[in-house]
């Protein structure tokens, strides 16, 4: 049997679930980002509720603007039935996304019989302890990006976005320059230089929270395969851990090279995230 716990206000839902969400912060990384945007007035939520069972299963459900977030550490067939009784999946078009715990969402769609396409799959890693590096020559050094680096950092930020997401409205080079400038001023943009040339760059996201996330990792195409990105991530991670903070990475699940690299550094996979869309066209 399942039980649906509904809340009259989003605030009540958030208060009831925030301990669980933040206890497993990395697993709920994308949901936390959405709530942050909601608090800034940039998103909306129609409803938040939980579906539970008698064996400790608990799904966190957030119906928001153009997206349904579904997260769970444990669930059952009865909870899936509860989700299907609450969410009429066949009514949503391909412009709407279902995001969250990978196995949960795949289980939901399998039992619904609705076909879907995967938009993104992510591996969420955390580093608890760095592995010893091999005795190999590391060429180059890490530097905080400065205002003098803005042009190259902005171009690399733009190129990263194109490789990661393709062309998107509002994500032009002007936007990349603005984002880069903000990260430089906040001292969260770190680059790897070889003979004075910036070859790799990364941004420390959520640096003011209890868990920093290394993101926007990008290496110039003509400098890939030389270990620069690995050295950059290692040094950033080392500094974050020495400061007593937690450090995570959100990685493209379909990039085995970077996933292996993170694990070689000392990162452990915490959970898997997926974003899918139904194939139903807009009527």
Coordinates of C-alpha atoms in Angstrom, one line a residue:
X1 CA 0.0 0.0 0.0
X2 CA 1.1 3.6 -0.6
X3 CA 0.1 6.9 1.0
X4 CA 0.2 10.3 -0.6
X5 CA 1.2 13.1 1.8
X6 CA 0.1 16.5 0.4
X7 CA 0.8 19.9 1.6
X8 CA -1.3 23.1 1.4
X9 CA 1.8 25.2 0.9
X10 CA 5.2 24.7 -0.8
X11 CA 6.8 26.1 2.3
X12 CA 5.3 23.3 4.4
X13 CA 6.5 20.7 1.9
X14 CA 10.0 22.2 1.9
X15 CA 10.2 22.2 5.7
X16 CA 9.0 18.6 5.9
X17 CA 11.6 17.4 3.5
X18 CA 14.6 19.7 3.8
X19 CA 16.4 17.6 6.4
X20 CA 16.3 14.5 4.1
X21 CA 17.2 16.6 1.1
X22 CA 20.3 18.3 2.6
X23 CA 21.4 15.2 4.5
X24 CA 21.9 13.7 1.0
X25 CA 22.9 17.0 -0.6
X26 CA 24.7 15.7 -3.6
X27 CA 21.9 13.2 -4.6
X28 CA 19.5 16.2 -4.6
X29 CA 21.9 18.6 -6.2
X30 CA 19.6 19.6 -9.1
X31 CA 16.5 19.9 -6.9
X32 CA 18.4 22.2 -4.5
X33 CA 19.5 24.4 -7.5
X34 CA 15.8 24.6 -8.5
X35 CA 14.7 25.7 -5.0
X36 CA 17.5 28.3 -5.0
X37 CA 16.1 29.7 -8.3
X38 CA 12.6 29.6 -6.8
X39 CA 13.8 31.7 -3.8
X40 CA 15.2 34.2 -6.3
X41 CA 11.9 34.5 -8.0
X42 CA 13.1 32.8 -11.2
X43 CA 11.0 29.6 -11.1
X44 CA 7.6 28.3 -9.9
X45 CA 6.3 25.2 -8.2
X46 CA 2.7 24.0 -8.5
X47 CA 2.8 21.3 -5.9
X48 CA 5.2 19.3 -3.7
X49 CA 4.2 16.0 -2.0
X50 CA 5.5 12.7 -0.8
X51 CA 4.5 9.1 -1.6
X52 CA 5.5 6.6 1.1
X53 CA 4.9 3.0 1.9
X54 CA 5.0 0.8 5.0
X55 CA 8.6 -0.3 4.5
X56 CA 10.3 3.1 4.7
X57 CA 10.0 3.9 1.0
X58 CA 9.7 7.7 0.3
X59 CA 9.6 9.6 -2.9
X60 CA 10.0 13.3 -2.9
X61 CA 7.8 14.8 -5.7
X62 CA 8.0 18.3 -7.0
X63 CA 5.7 19.4 -9.9
X64 CA 7.2 22.6 -11.3
X65 CA 7.2 24.7 -14.4
X66 CA 8.1 22.4 -17.3
X67 CA 9.7 19.8 -15.0
X68 CA 8.7 17.1 -12.6
X69 CA 11.4 16.2 -10.0
X70 CA 11.3 12.8 -8.5
X71 CA 13.8 11.6 -5.9
X72 CA 14.0 8.6 -3.6
X73 CA 16.6 6.5 -1.8
X74 CA 14.2 3.6 -1.5
X75 CA 10.9 2.8 -3.1
X76 CA 8.6 -0.1 -4.0
X77 CA 6.2 -1.3 -6.7
X78 CA 3.3 0.1 -4.6
X79 CA 5.0 3.6 -4.6
X80 CA 5.3 3.4 -8.4
X81 CA 1.6 2.7 -8.5
X82 CA 1.0 5.7 -6.3
X83 CA 3.1 7.9 -8.7
X84 CA 1.1 6.6 -11.7
X85 CA -2.2 7.4 -9.9
X86 CA -1.0 10.9 -9.2
X87 CA 0.9 11.8 -12.5
X88 CA -0.8 11.3 -15.8
X89 CA 2.4 10.8 -17.7
X90 CA 0.8 10.4 -21.1
X91 CA -0.6 14.0 -21.0
X92 CA 2.9 15.6 -20.9
X93 CA 4.6 16.6 -24.1
X94 CA 8.3 16.3 -25.1
X95 CA 8.8 19.9 -23.9
X96 CA 8.2 18.7 -20.3
X97 CA 11.0 17.0 -18.4
X98 CA 11.0 14.3 -15.7
X99 CA 14.2 14.6 -13.6
X100 CA 15.8 13.0 -10.6
X101 CA 16.9 9.6 -9.3
X102 CA 17.8 7.5 -12.4
X103 CA 16.5 4.1 -11.5
X104 CA 13.3 5.5 -10.0
X105 CA 12.4 7.4 -13.2
X106 CA 13.3 4.5 -15.4
X107 CA 11.1 2.2 -13.2
X108 CA 8.2 4.7 -13.4
X109 CA 8.3 4.9 -17.2
X110 CA 8.8 1.2 -17.7
X111 CA 5.6 0.5 -15.6
X112 CA 3.7 3.3 -17.3
X113 CA 4.4 1.9 -20.8
X114 CA 5.1 5.4 -22.1
X115 CA 8.1 5.8 -24.4
X116 CA 10.7 8.4 -23.6
X117 CA 14.0 9.9 -24.7
X118 CA 16.9 10.6 -22.4
X119 CA 18.1 14.2 -22.4
X120 CA 20.9 14.0 -19.9
X121 CA 22.4 11.4 -17.5
X122 CA 24.7 12.5 -14.7
X123 CA 27.0 10.7 -12.3
X124 CA 27.3 12.5 -9.0
X125 CA 30.7 12.1 -7.3
X126 CA 32.1 13.1 -4.0
X127 CA 35.7 13.0 -2.9
X128 CA 36.3 11.9 0.7
X129 CA 40.0 11.4 0.3
X130 CA 42.4 12.0 -2.5
X131 CA 44.4 9.1 -4.0
X132 CA 48.1 9.4 -4.1
X133 CA 49.3 10.7 -7.5
X134 CA 51.7 8.6 -9.5
X135 CA 55.3 9.9 -9.6
X136 CA 54.9 11.6 -12.9
X137 CA 55.9 15.0 -14.1
X138 CA 53.1 17.5 -13.9
X139 CA 53.5 20.3 -16.4
X140 CA 51.9 23.6 -15.4
X141 CA 50.3 25.2 -12.4
X142 CA 46.8 26.3 -11.2
X143 CA 45.9 29.9 -10.9
X144 CA 42.9 31.9 -9.9
X145 CA 41.5 33.5 -13.0
X146 CA 42.0 37.3 -13.1
X147 CA 40.4 40.1 -15.0
X148 CA 43.2 39.9 -17.5
X149 CA 42.1 36.4 -18.4
X150 CA 38.5 37.4 -19.0
X151 CA 38.5 37.1 -22.8
X152 CA 40.0 33.6 -22.9
X153 CA 37.9 32.4 -19.9
X154 CA 34.7 33.7 -21.5
X155 CA 35.5 32.0 -24.8
X156 CA 36.2 28.7 -23.0
X157 CA 33.0 29.1 -21.0
X158 CA 31.1 29.6 -24.2
X159 CA 32.8 26.6 -25.9
X160 CA 32.0 24.4 -22.9
X161 CA 28.3 25.4 -23.2
X162 CA 28.2 24.5 -26.9
X163 CA 29.9 21.1 -26.3
X164 CA 27.6 20.3 -23.3
X165 CA 24.3 21.7 -24.4
X166 CA 24.5 22.9 -28.0
X167 CA 23.2 26.3 -29.0
X168 CA 20.6 27.7 -26.5
X169 CA 18.6 30.9 -26.4
X170 CA 20.3 33.5 -24.2
X171 CA 23.5 31.5 -23.9
X172 CA 25.6 33.5 -26.3
X173 CA 29.1 34.9 -25.9
X174 CA 27.8 38.0 -24.1
X175 CA 26.2 35.7 -21.5
X176 CA 29.4 33.6 -21.2
X177 CA 31.4 36.8 -20.6
X178 CA 29.0 37.9 -17.8
X179 CA 29.2 34.5 -16.1
X180 CA 33.0 34.4 -16.4
X181 CA 33.3 37.9 -15.0
X182 CA 31.2 36.9 -12.0
X183 CA 33.3 33.8 -11.3
X184 CA 36.5 35.9 -11.6
X185 CA 35.3 38.5 -9.1
X186 CA 34.1 35.8 -6.7
X187 CA 37.4 34.0 -7.0
X188 CA 35.7 30.7 -8.1
X189 CA 37.3 30.4 -11.6
X190 CA 40.5 28.4 -11.5
X191 CA 42.7 27.7 -14.6
X192 CA 45.7 25.6 -15.4
X193 CA 48.5 27.3 -17.2
X194 CA 51.4 25.9 -19.2
X195 CA 54.1 28.3 -20.2
X196 CA 51.7 31.2 -19.6
X197 CA 48.9 29.7 -21.7
X198 CA 45.6 28.8 -20.2
X199 CA 44.9 25.3 -21.3
X200 CA 42.1 24.2 -18.9
X201 CA 39.6 25.9 -16.7
X202 CA 37.0 25.0 -14.0
X203 CA 34.5 26.8 -11.8
X204 CA 33.9 26.1 -8.1
X205 CA 30.1 26.2 -7.7
X206 CA 28.2 26.5 -4.4
X207 CA 31.4 27.6 -2.7
X208 CA 29.5 29.2 0.1
X209 CA 27.6 26.0 1.0
X210 CA 28.8 23.0 2.9
X211 CA 29.6 21.3 -0.3
X212 CA 31.5 22.9 -3.2
X213 CA 30.9 21.5 -6.7
X214 CA 33.6 21.5 -9.4
X215 CA 31.9 22.3 -12.6
X216 CA 32.3 23.8 -16.1
X217 CA 35.5 21.8 -16.6
X218 CA 36.9 22.5 -20.0
X219 CA 40.2 21.9 -21.7
X220 CA 41.2 23.5 -25.0
X221 CA 40.8 20.8 -27.7
X222 CA 44.4 20.9 -28.8
X223 CA 45.6 20.3 -25.2
X224 CA 43.4 17.3 -24.3
X225 CA 44.9 14.0 -23.3
X226 CA 47.8 15.6 -21.6
X227 CA 46.6 15.3 -18.0
X228 CA 45.9 19.0 -17.5
X229 CA 42.2 18.7 -16.5
X230 CA 43.1 15.9 -14.1
X231 CA 45.8 18.0 -12.5
X232 CA 43.5 21.0 -12.2
X233 CA 40.7 19.0 -10.6
X234 CA 43.2 17.4 -8.2
X235 CA 44.6 20.7 -7.0
X236 CA 41.1 22.3 -6.6
X237 CA 39.9 19.3 -4.7
X238 CA 42.9 19.2 -2.5
X239 CA 42.4 22.9 -1.5
X240 CA 38.7 22.4 -0.8
X241 CA 39.3 19.4 1.4
X242 CA 42.2 21.1 3.2
X243 CA 39.8 23.9 4.0
X244 CA 37.5 21.4 5.7
X245 CA 34.7 21.5 3.1
X246 CA 33.1 18.7 1.1
X247 CA 33.7 18.5 -2.6
X248 CA 31.6 17.0 -5.3
X249 CA 31.4 16.8 -9.1
X250 CA 28.5 16.4 -11.5
X251 CA 29.7 14.4 -14.5
X252 CA 28.3 13.4 -17.8
X253 CA 27.5 9.7 -17.4
X254 CA 28.2 9.1 -21.1
X255 CA 31.8 10.4 -20.9
X256 CA 33.8 7.3 -19.7
X257 CA 37.1 9.2 -19.9
X258 CA 36.2 11.9 -17.4
X259 CA 34.4 9.5 -15.2
X260 CA 37.4 7.3 -15.0
X261 CA 39.6 10.4 -14.4
X262 CA 37.5 11.5 -11.4
X263 CA 37.7 8.1 -9.9
X264 CA 41.4 8.0 -10.3
X265 CA 41.6 11.2 -8.4
X266 CA 39.6 9.7 -5.5
X267 CA 36.0 10.5 -6.3
X268 CA 33.3 8.0 -5.4
X269 CA 29.9 7.8 -7.2
X270 CA 27.1 8.8 -4.8
X271 CA 24.1 8.6 -7.1
X272 CA 22.8 8.8 -10.7
X273 CA 20.6 11.5 -12.1
X274 CA 18.6 11.5 -15.3
X275 CA 16.4 13.9 -17.3
X276 CA 13.9 12.4 -19.8
X277 CA 11.1 13.6 -22.0
X278 CA 8.1 11.8 -23.4
X279 CA 7.9 11.6 -27.2
X280 CA 4.4 13.1 -27.4
X281 CA 4.3 16.2 -29.6
X282 CA 2.5 19.4 -28.7
X283 CA -1.2 19.3 -29.7

